[in-house]
PDB file of C-alpha atoms in Angstrom:
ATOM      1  CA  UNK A   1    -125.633  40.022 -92.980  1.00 87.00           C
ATOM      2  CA  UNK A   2    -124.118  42.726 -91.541  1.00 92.00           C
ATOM      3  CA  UNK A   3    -123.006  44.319 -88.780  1.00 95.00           C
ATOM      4  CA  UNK A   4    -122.248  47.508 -87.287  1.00 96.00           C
ATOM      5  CA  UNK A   5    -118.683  48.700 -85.632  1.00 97.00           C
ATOM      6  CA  UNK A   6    -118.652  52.269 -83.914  1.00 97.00           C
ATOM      7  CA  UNK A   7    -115.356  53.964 -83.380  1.00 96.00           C
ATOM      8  CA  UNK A   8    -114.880  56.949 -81.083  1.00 96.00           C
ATOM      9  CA  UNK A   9    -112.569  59.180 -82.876  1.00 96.00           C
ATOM     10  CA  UNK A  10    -110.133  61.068 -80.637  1.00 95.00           C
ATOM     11  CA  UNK A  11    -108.910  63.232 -83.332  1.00 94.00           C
ATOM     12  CA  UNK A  12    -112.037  63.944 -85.026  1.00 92.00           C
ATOM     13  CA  UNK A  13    -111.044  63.612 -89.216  1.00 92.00           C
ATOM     14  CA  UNK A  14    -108.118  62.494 -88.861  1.00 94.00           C
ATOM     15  CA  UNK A  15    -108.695  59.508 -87.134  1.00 95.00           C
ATOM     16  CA  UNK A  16    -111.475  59.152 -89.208  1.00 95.00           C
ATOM     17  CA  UNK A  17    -108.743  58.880 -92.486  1.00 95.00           C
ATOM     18  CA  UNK A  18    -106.629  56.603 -90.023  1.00 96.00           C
ATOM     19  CA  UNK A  19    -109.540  54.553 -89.878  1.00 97.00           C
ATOM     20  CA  UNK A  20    -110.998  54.570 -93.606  1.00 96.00           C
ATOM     21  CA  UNK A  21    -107.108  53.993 -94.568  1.00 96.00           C
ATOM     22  CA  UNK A  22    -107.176  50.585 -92.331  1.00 96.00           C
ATOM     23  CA  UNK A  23    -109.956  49.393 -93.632  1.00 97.00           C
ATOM     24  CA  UNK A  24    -108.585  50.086 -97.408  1.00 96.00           C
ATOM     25  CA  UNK A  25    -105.751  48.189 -96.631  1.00 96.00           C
ATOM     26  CA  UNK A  26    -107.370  45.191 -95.921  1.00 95.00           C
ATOM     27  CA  UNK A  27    -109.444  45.025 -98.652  1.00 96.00           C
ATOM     28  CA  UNK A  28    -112.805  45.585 -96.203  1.00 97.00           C
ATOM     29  CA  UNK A  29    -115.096  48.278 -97.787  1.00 95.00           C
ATOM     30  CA  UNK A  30    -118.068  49.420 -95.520  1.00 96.00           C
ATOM     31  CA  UNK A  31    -121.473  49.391 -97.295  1.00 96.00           C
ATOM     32  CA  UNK A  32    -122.248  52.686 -95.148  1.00 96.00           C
ATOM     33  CA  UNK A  33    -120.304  55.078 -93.366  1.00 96.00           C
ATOM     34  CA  UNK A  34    -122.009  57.703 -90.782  1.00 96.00           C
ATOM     35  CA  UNK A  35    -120.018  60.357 -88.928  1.00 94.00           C
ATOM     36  CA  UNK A  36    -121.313  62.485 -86.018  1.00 92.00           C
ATOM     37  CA  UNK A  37    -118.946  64.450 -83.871  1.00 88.00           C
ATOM     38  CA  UNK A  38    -116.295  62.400 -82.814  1.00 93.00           C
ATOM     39  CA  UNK A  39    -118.466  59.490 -83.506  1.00 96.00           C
ATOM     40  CA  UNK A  40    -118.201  57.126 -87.132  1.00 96.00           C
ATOM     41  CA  UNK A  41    -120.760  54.307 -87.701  1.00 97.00           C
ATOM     42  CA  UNK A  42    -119.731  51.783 -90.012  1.00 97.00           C
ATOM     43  CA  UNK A  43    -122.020  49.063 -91.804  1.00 97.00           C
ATOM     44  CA  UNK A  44    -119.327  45.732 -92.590  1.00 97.00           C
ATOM     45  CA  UNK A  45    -120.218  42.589 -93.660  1.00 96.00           C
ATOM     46  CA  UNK A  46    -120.289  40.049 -91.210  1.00 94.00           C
ATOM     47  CA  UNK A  47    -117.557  37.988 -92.766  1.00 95.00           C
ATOM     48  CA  UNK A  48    -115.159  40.905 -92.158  1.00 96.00           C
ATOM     49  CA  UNK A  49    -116.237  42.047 -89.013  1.00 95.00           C
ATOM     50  CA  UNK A  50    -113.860  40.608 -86.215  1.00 95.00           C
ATOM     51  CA  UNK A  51    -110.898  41.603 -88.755  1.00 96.00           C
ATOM     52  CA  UNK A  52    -112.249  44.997 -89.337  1.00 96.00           C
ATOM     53  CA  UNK A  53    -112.656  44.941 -85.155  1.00 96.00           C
ATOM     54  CA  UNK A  54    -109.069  43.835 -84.470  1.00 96.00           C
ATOM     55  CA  UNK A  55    -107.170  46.034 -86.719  1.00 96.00           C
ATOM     56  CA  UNK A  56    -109.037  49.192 -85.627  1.00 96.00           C
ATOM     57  CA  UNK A  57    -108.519  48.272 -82.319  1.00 96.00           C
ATOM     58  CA  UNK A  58    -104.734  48.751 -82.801  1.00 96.00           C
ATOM     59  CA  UNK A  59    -104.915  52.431 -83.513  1.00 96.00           C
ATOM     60  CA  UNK A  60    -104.245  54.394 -80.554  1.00 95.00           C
ATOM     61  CA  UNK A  61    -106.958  57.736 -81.389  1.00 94.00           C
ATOM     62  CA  UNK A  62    -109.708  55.351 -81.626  1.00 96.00           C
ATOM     63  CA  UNK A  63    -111.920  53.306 -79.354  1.00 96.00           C
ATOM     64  CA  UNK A  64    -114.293  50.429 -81.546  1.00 96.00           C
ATOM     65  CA  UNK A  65    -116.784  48.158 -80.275  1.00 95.00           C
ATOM     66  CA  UNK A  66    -119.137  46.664 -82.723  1.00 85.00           C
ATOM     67  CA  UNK A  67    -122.859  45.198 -82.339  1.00 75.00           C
TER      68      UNK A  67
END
């Protein structure tokens, strides 16, 4: 099953990258990936999802939370 983590990107594209990049490098691929604004919607597999929370919490231009 999976779940859904928003991020609210402070830097619009760039912290977009900052966040794609994050996920890359801990092997977590999202099975969607919507971006509105300043807003990115990612789709991550419940397995992942409280890694894929805590390491995007750690970047500074971005603000997660995850449903």
């Amino acid at each position: 099953m999976e779940k859904r983590i928003k991020a609210d990107l402070m830097d619009g594209l760039n912290s977009c990258m900052r966040v794609l990049v994050t996920l890359i490098g801990r092997n977590i691929k999202p099975s969607c990936i919507q971006m509105d604004k300043n807003e990115l919607v990612l789709c991550i597999e419940e397995n992942n999802i409280e890694d894929a929370f805590l390491n995007l919490s750690k970047l500074q231009d971005v603000e997660v939370s995850y449903k």
